[in-house]
């Protein structure tokens, strides 16, 4: 089978595909492939290993041709893929959820919470600028976590791992999702809350929902206005869940005391006013960027292709309902 890989990925897993006799082409440049380049590269391929920076829509699938059978997305999120278009065409789609990624994102979420609470980035910058003149009682006063409320929006795998870690800080944890999750409540000691109540009382609000039509723009002027005065917002999920203009306003008006973002509304562009704010921590979509997670993602993305081509339903198939009617 012919497979196109849109960027070099960590580890040596692509060699497994070669060993099986598949013909692999990896985009040769170390940058996201442009859509006009991708449309040419996919012509005639049977499999595509895509990244979250690649838009995989119906036009791209049709440009590839009727032999395209598998799209394996090197990410947990798959909002870059038109899943319905793939299913309509009988194309198998897989992703790379695994504990390594989930734990890495949960860890990064906590790195951001702690950076905000203890003003780590501001303090680091000040020291580097020569600002440390000796101990002072009043510099970089932070916010203690003990007894504070963490509101988790989306208690899936990652949200649950974030909640588990909150115990160690003696925080109260509220969560919001479609339905209360009694097992999680028992295991993690979390309390179900409506979105409005969660926003009203949480000192830290962390987002762990996928990007869908329902969650796009979920954090906007109205929802930000409901947040507790002086609270913090953390987003390690997907950028377009937060309306950045509204976030800037909430920070300017003091509704929010700070925000930490790993993802952006228009990646890789960042709202210029966020860049200038001391109370905002920004990281470049690296929540899952540990050696362990990225290696595992490579393994899973490759296994998705390998298994599908061997006629074995991939473990991480996102559209399993089309397995029996898939393109062969
Ligand atoms: C994912 O897997 O969806 C992450 O955002 C990529 O690191």
Tab-separated table of C-alpha atoms and ligand atoms in Angstrom:
chain	number	residue	atom	x	y	z
A	1	UNK	CA	0.000	0.000	0.000
A	2	UNK	CA	1.105	3.601	-0.563
A	3	UNK	CA	1.159	5.737	2.550
A	4	UNK	CA	1.859	9.442	2.906
A	5	UNK	CA	3.073	10.786	6.255
A	6	UNK	CA	2.688	14.554	6.591
A	7	UNK	CA	5.671	15.111	8.909
A	8	UNK	CA	8.533	13.210	10.499
A	9	UNK	CA	7.364	11.643	13.749
A	10	UNK	CA	9.386	10.477	16.784
A	11	UNK	CA	10.679	6.906	16.963
A	12	UNK	CA	11.287	4.344	14.281
A	13	UNK	CA	7.770	2.970	13.929
A	14	UNK	CA	7.437	3.768	10.243
A	15	UNK	CA	9.959	0.993	9.600
A	16	UNK	CA	7.257	-1.474	10.725
A	17	UNK	CA	5.145	-0.361	7.785
A	18	UNK	CA	8.122	-0.746	5.436
A	19	UNK	CA	8.753	-4.257	6.786
A	20	UNK	CA	5.210	-5.158	5.821
A	21	UNK	CA	6.000	-4.075	2.289
A	22	UNK	CA	4.183	-0.743	2.353
A	23	UNK	CA	5.582	2.156	0.389
A	24	UNK	CA	6.053	5.193	2.626
A	25	UNK	CA	6.650	8.805	1.726
A	26	UNK	CA	7.307	11.258	4.544
A	27	UNK	CA	6.969	14.992	3.836
A	28	UNK	CA	10.585	16.027	3.584
A	29	UNK	CA	10.397	19.437	5.248
A	30	UNK	CA	10.282	20.130	8.945
A	31	UNK	CA	7.172	22.324	8.905
A	32	UNK	CA	3.431	21.785	8.572
A	33	UNK	CA	2.585	20.840	5.013
A	34	UNK	CA	0.478	23.427	3.181
A	35	UNK	CA	-2.941	22.286	2.000
A	36	UNK	CA	-1.993	22.904	-1.637
A	37	UNK	CA	1.038	20.636	-1.153
A	38	UNK	CA	-0.946	17.974	0.684
A	39	UNK	CA	-3.578	17.785	-2.023
A	40	UNK	CA	-0.854	16.824	-4.510
A	41	UNK	CA	0.916	14.425	-2.169
A	42	UNK	CA	-2.189	12.372	-1.321
A	43	UNK	CA	-3.029	11.514	-4.935
A	44	UNK	CA	-3.108	7.745	-5.239
A	45	UNK	CA	-2.322	6.926	-1.588
A	46	UNK	CA	-4.048	4.123	0.291
A	47	UNK	CA	-3.197	5.476	3.705
A	48	UNK	CA	-2.561	8.881	5.209
A	49	UNK	CA	-0.793	9.572	8.486
A	50	UNK	CA	-1.936	13.099	9.315
A	51	UNK	CA	-1.233	15.594	12.094
A	52	UNK	CA	-3.674	17.896	13.840
A	53	UNK	CA	-2.237	20.741	11.753
A	54	UNK	CA	-3.524	19.081	8.554
A	55	UNK	CA	-7.048	19.803	7.435
A	56	UNK	CA	-8.438	16.526	6.130
A	57	UNK	CA	-11.760	17.325	4.493
A	58	UNK	CA	-13.959	15.789	1.807
A	59	UNK	CA	-12.075	17.567	-0.987
A	60	UNK	CA	-8.769	16.168	0.206
A	61	UNK	CA	-10.221	12.668	0.471
A	62	UNK	CA	-11.580	12.930	-3.064
A	63	UNK	CA	-8.305	14.353	-4.324
A	64	UNK	CA	-6.572	11.281	-2.884
A	65	UNK	CA	-8.859	9.034	-4.894
A	66	UNK	CA	-11.191	6.093	-4.290
A	67	UNK	CA	-8.330	3.849	-3.113
A	68	UNK	CA	-7.809	5.895	0.109
A	69	UNK	CA	-8.747	3.475	2.860
A	70	UNK	CA	-7.223	4.643	6.132
A	71	UNK	CA	-6.496	7.967	7.794
A	72	UNK	CA	-4.474	7.686	10.971
A	73	UNK	CA	-4.345	10.953	12.872
A	74	UNK	CA	-1.300	11.569	15.058
A	75	UNK	CA	-3.350	13.127	17.896
A	76	UNK	CA	-6.097	12.360	20.347
A	77	UNK	CA	-8.246	15.194	19.024
A	78	UNK	CA	-9.588	14.733	15.508
A	79	UNK	CA	-11.392	18.003	14.856
A	80	UNK	CA	-9.055	18.502	11.869
A	81	UNK	CA	-10.770	15.593	10.100
A	82	UNK	CA	-14.222	15.630	8.550
A	83	UNK	CA	-15.267	12.357	10.131
A	84	UNK	CA	-18.622	12.217	8.411
A	85	UNK	CA	-17.008	12.684	5.009
A	86	UNK	CA	-14.595	9.848	5.819
A	87	UNK	CA	-17.356	7.537	7.042
A	88	UNK	CA	-19.522	8.339	4.010
A	89	UNK	CA	-16.620	7.224	1.836
A	90	UNK	CA	-15.897	4.081	3.868
A	91	UNK	CA	-12.536	5.419	5.044
A	92	UNK	CA	-11.297	4.082	8.380
A	93	UNK	CA	-10.155	6.860	10.749
A	94	UNK	CA	-8.002	6.237	13.830
A	95	UNK	CA	-6.366	8.418	16.453
A	96	UNK	CA	-3.828	7.979	19.261
A	97	UNK	CA	-5.438	8.115	22.704
A	98	UNK	CA	-3.341	6.432	25.376
A	99	UNK	CA	-2.402	6.829	29.014
A	100	UNK	CA	0.938	8.344	28.068
A	101	UNK	CA	-0.766	11.235	26.250
A	102	UNK	CA	-3.529	11.644	28.793
A	103	UNK	CA	-1.087	11.709	31.711
A	104	UNK	CA	1.173	14.130	29.855
A	105	UNK	CA	-1.716	16.522	29.205
A	106	UNK	CA	-2.877	16.221	32.825
A	107	UNK	CA	0.667	16.931	34.025
A	108	UNK	CA	0.948	19.948	31.744
A	109	UNK	CA	-2.406	21.223	32.980
A	110	UNK	CA	-1.021	21.084	36.504
A	111	UNK	CA	2.212	22.753	35.409
A	112	UNK	CA	0.042	25.607	34.120
A	113	UNK	CA	-2.162	25.744	37.221
A	114	UNK	CA	0.915	25.934	39.425
A	115	UNK	CA	2.611	28.476	37.158
A	116	UNK	CA	-0.443	30.709	37.419
A	117	UNK	CA	-0.941	30.254	41.138
A	118	UNK	CA	2.708	30.861	42.001
A	119	UNK	CA	3.498	33.302	39.180
A	120	UNK	CA	6.461	31.198	38.101
A	121	UNK	CA	6.910	32.667	34.622
A	122	UNK	CA	6.732	36.273	35.806
A	123	UNK	CA	9.143	35.546	38.639
A	124	UNK	CA	11.560	33.719	36.346
A	125	UNK	CA	11.560	36.619	33.879
A	126	UNK	CA	12.171	39.089	36.677
A	127	UNK	CA	15.151	37.125	37.992
A	128	UNK	CA	16.638	36.844	34.512
A	129	UNK	CA	16.278	40.598	34.019
A	130	UNK	CA	18.348	41.144	37.156
A	131	UNK	CA	15.290	41.963	39.239
A	132	UNK	CA	16.176	39.859	42.273
A	133	UNK	CA	17.699	42.166	44.862
A	134	UNK	CA	17.254	39.958	47.910
A	135	UNK	CA	14.365	38.468	49.875
A	136	UNK	CA	11.324	40.683	50.198
A	137	UNK	CA	8.046	40.101	52.016
A	138	UNK	CA	5.928	41.435	49.199
A	139	UNK	CA	7.146	40.160	45.881
A	140	UNK	CA	5.208	37.795	43.623
A	141	UNK	CA	2.509	36.996	46.115
A	142	UNK	CA	0.650	34.029	44.708
A	143	UNK	CA	-2.515	32.097	45.376
A	144	UNK	CA	-2.483	29.040	47.600
A	145	UNK	CA	-4.289	25.999	46.217
A	146	UNK	CA	-5.346	24.367	49.452
A	147	UNK	CA	-9.068	24.608	49.995
A	148	UNK	CA	-9.642	26.211	46.594
A	149	UNK	CA	-12.088	24.894	44.020
A	150	UNK	CA	-11.014	23.438	40.706
A	151	UNK	CA	-13.756	23.302	38.076
A	152	UNK	CA	-13.178	20.720	35.366
A	153	UNK	CA	-15.216	21.073	32.216
A	154	UNK	CA	-15.218	17.673	30.517
A	155	UNK	CA	-14.468	14.748	32.808
A	156	UNK	CA	-13.157	12.266	30.248
A	157	UNK	CA	-9.836	10.475	30.482
A	158	UNK	CA	-7.722	13.620	30.735
A	159	UNK	CA	-10.155	15.540	32.936
A	160	UNK	CA	-10.238	12.590	35.366
A	161	UNK	CA	-6.449	12.507	35.538
A	162	UNK	CA	-6.417	16.227	36.295
A	163	UNK	CA	-9.020	15.655	39.024
A	164	UNK	CA	-7.012	12.827	40.590
A	165	UNK	CA	-4.012	15.105	41.032
A	166	UNK	CA	-6.116	17.787	42.736
A	167	UNK	CA	-6.473	15.530	45.767
A	168	UNK	CA	-2.803	16.030	46.545
A	169	UNK	CA	-3.418	19.765	46.824
A	170	UNK	CA	-6.491	19.361	49.022
A	171	UNK	CA	-8.675	21.106	46.507
A	172	UNK	CA	-12.388	20.697	46.063
A	173	UNK	CA	-13.170	19.490	42.548
A	174	UNK	CA	-16.347	20.223	40.622
A	175	UNK	CA	-16.952	18.816	37.171
A	176	UNK	CA	-19.364	19.362	34.355
A	177	UNK	CA	-20.212	16.913	31.599
A	178	UNK	CA	-23.363	15.789	29.814
A	179	UNK	CA	-24.368	13.292	32.500
A	180	UNK	CA	-23.213	12.926	36.094
A	181	UNK	CA	-20.611	10.186	36.369
A	182	UNK	CA	-21.303	8.293	39.596
A	183	UNK	CA	-18.232	6.040	39.274
A	184	UNK	CA	-15.926	9.026	38.895
A	185	UNK	CA	-17.607	10.732	41.834
A	186	UNK	CA	-16.939	7.700	43.989
A	187	UNK	CA	-13.401	7.165	42.795
A	188	UNK	CA	-12.205	10.763	42.610
A	189	UNK	CA	-14.409	12.533	45.122
A	190	UNK	CA	-15.548	15.008	42.471
A	191	UNK	CA	-18.918	16.755	42.533
A	192	UNK	CA	-21.169	17.238	39.513
A	193	UNK	CA	-22.161	20.819	38.805
A	194	UNK	CA	-24.080	22.734	36.168
A	195	UNK	CA	-21.791	24.803	33.941
A	196	UNK	CA	-23.103	28.060	35.405
A	197	UNK	CA	-22.546	26.982	39.009
A	198	UNK	CA	-19.109	25.624	38.217
A	199	UNK	CA	-18.097	28.932	36.632
A	200	UNK	CA	-19.572	30.887	39.522
A	201	UNK	CA	-17.640	29.173	42.309
A	202	UNK	CA	-14.424	27.761	40.815
A	203	UNK	CA	-11.111	29.442	41.545
A	204	UNK	CA	-9.512	27.563	38.645
A	205	UNK	CA	-11.447	26.406	35.584
A	206	UNK	CA	-9.753	23.848	33.346
A	207	UNK	CA	-11.109	22.798	29.951
A	208	UNK	CA	-11.024	19.149	28.867
A	209	UNK	CA	-13.732	18.857	26.231
A	210	UNK	CA	-13.108	18.013	22.580
A	211	UNK	CA	-13.721	20.700	19.963
A	212	UNK	CA	-17.185	20.149	18.511
A	213	UNK	CA	-19.984	22.379	17.226
A	214	UNK	CA	-21.267	22.417	20.790
A	215	UNK	CA	-18.007	23.419	22.490
A	216	UNK	CA	-16.708	25.898	19.901
A	217	UNK	CA	-16.780	29.319	21.561
A	218	UNK	CA	-18.111	27.830	24.819
A	219	UNK	CA	-15.946	30.249	26.807
A	220	UNK	CA	-17.217	33.582	25.522
A	221	UNK	CA	-18.336	37.003	26.810
A	222	UNK	CA	-21.367	35.516	28.595
A	223	UNK	CA	-19.682	32.516	30.188
A	224	UNK	CA	-16.611	34.521	31.197
A	225	UNK	CA	-18.897	37.051	32.884
A	226	UNK	CA	-20.254	34.192	35.024
A	227	UNK	CA	-16.821	33.242	36.318
A	228	UNK	CA	-15.842	33.987	39.879
A	229	UNK	CA	-14.028	37.307	40.191
A	230	UNK	CA	-10.290	36.715	40.456
A	231	UNK	CA	-10.390	33.194	39.075
A	232	UNK	CA	-8.069	31.554	36.557
A	233	UNK	CA	-8.761	29.808	33.237
A	234	UNK	CA	-6.606	26.982	31.870
A	235	UNK	CA	-6.982	25.576	28.351
A	236	UNK	CA	-5.034	22.511	27.237
A	237	UNK	CA	-7.893	21.185	25.071
A	238	UNK	CA	-8.494	23.056	21.816
A	239	UNK	CA	-8.095	26.782	21.164
A	240	UNK	CA	-11.429	27.588	19.511
A	241	UNK	CA	-13.288	26.537	22.681
A	242	UNK	CA	-12.229	29.947	24.030
A	243	UNK	CA	-13.072	33.214	22.334
A	244	UNK	CA	-9.762	35.045	22.753
A	245	UNK	CA	-11.236	38.546	22.308
A	246	UNK	CA	-13.585	37.865	25.196
A	247	UNK	CA	-10.754	36.408	27.264
A	248	UNK	CA	-8.642	39.531	26.756
A	249	UNK	CA	-11.594	41.640	27.889
A	250	UNK	CA	-12.173	39.489	30.988
A	251	UNK	CA	-8.483	39.816	31.896
A	252	UNK	CA	-8.516	43.576	31.296
A	253	UNK	CA	-11.608	44.026	33.416
A	254	UNK	CA	-10.215	41.865	36.215
A	255	UNK	CA	-12.948	39.242	36.089
A	256	UNK	CA	-10.120	36.784	35.574
A	257	UNK	CA	-6.905	37.061	37.528
A	258	UNK	CA	-4.988	35.065	34.954
A	259	UNK	CA	-5.108	32.493	32.216
A	260	UNK	CA	-2.845	29.756	30.928
A	261	UNK	CA	-3.187	28.556	27.377
A	262	UNK	CA	-1.507	25.751	25.493
A	263	UNK	CA	-3.849	26.036	22.510
A	264	UNK	CA	-5.128	29.000	20.504
A	265	UNK	CA	-8.155	30.070	18.565
A	266	UNK	CA	-6.205	30.536	15.308
A	267	UNK	CA	-3.071	28.458	15.678
A	268	UNK	CA	-0.273	29.213	15.287
A	269	UNK	CA	-1.372	32.852	15.624
A	270	UNK	CA	-1.851	34.205	19.120
A	271	UNK	CA	-4.002	37.175	20.051
A	272	UNK	CA	-1.459	40.035	20.266
A	273	UNK	CA	-2.941	41.328	23.504
A	274	UNK	CA	-2.423	37.991	25.215
A	275	UNK	CA	1.266	38.148	24.350
A	276	UNK	CA	1.722	41.333	26.337
A	277	UNK	CA	0.038	40.202	29.552
A	278	UNK	CA	2.075	39.306	32.641
A	279	UNK	CA	-0.770	37.283	34.133
A	280	UNK	CA	-1.038	34.983	31.131
A	281	UNK	CA	1.090	31.867	30.662
A	282	UNK	CA	1.426	30.668	27.078
A	283	UNK	CA	2.889	27.395	25.839
A	284	UNK	CA	3.073	26.241	22.203
A	285	UNK	CA	0.588	23.310	22.123
A	286	UNK	CA	2.991	21.045	23.989
A	287	UNK	CA	0.699	19.478	26.593
A	288	UNK	CA	1.321	16.005	25.192
A	289	UNK	CA	4.939	16.687	24.383
A	290	UNK	CA	6.822	14.142	26.459
A	291	UNK	CA	9.144	11.564	24.934
A	292	UNK	CA	6.913	8.851	26.344
A	293	UNK	CA	3.693	10.249	24.900
A	294	UNK	CA	5.036	11.139	21.473
A	295	UNK	CA	6.696	7.710	21.039
A	296	UNK	CA	3.444	6.014	21.970
A	297	UNK	CA	1.512	8.239	19.573
A	298	UNK	CA	3.873	7.170	16.780
A	299	UNK	CA	3.354	3.530	17.672
A	300	UNK	CA	-0.436	3.863	17.764
A	301	UNK	CA	-0.659	5.916	14.581
A	302	UNK	CA	1.404	3.307	12.736
A	303	UNK	CA	-0.523	0.405	14.272
A	304	UNK	CA	-3.776	1.966	13.091
A	305	UNK	CA	-2.528	1.743	9.502
A	306	UNK	CA	-0.861	-1.663	9.914
A	307	UNK	CA	-3.912	-3.272	11.472
A	308	UNK	CA	-6.430	-1.771	9.093
A	309	UNK	CA	-4.391	-2.952	6.085
A	310	UNK	CA	-4.166	-6.434	7.633
A	311	UNK	CA	-7.963	-6.503	7.971
A	312	UNK	CA	-7.798	-6.169	11.780
A	313	UNK	CA	-10.068	-3.508	13.246
A	314	UNK	CA	-7.726	-0.870	14.783
A	315	UNK	CA	-8.128	-0.444	18.533
A	316	UNK	CA	-8.398	3.312	18.163
A	317	UNK	CA	-10.793	3.403	15.244
A	318	UNK	CA	-12.981	6.490	15.621
A	319	UNK	CA	-15.683	5.368	13.179
A	320	UNK	CA	-16.006	1.634	14.032
A	321	UNK	CA	-19.563	1.569	12.685
A	322	UNK	CA	-18.217	1.488	9.110
A	323	UNK	CA	-15.764	-1.392	9.651
A	324	UNK	CA	-17.882	-3.936	7.809
A	325	UNK	CA	-18.649	-1.606	4.935
A	326	UNK	CA	-15.215	0.027	4.694
A	327	UNK	CA	-13.326	0.485	1.461
A	328	UNK	CA	-11.109	-2.472	0.650
B	1	LIG	C1	-3.863	15.745	20.830
B	1	LIG	O1	-3.369	14.602	20.866
B	1	LIG	O2	-5.009	15.971	20.458
B	1	LIG	C2	-2.962	16.836	21.253
B	1	LIG	O3	-3.556	18.068	21.207
B	1	LIG	C3	-1.716	16.801	20.424
B	1	LIG	O4	-0.653	16.857	21.222
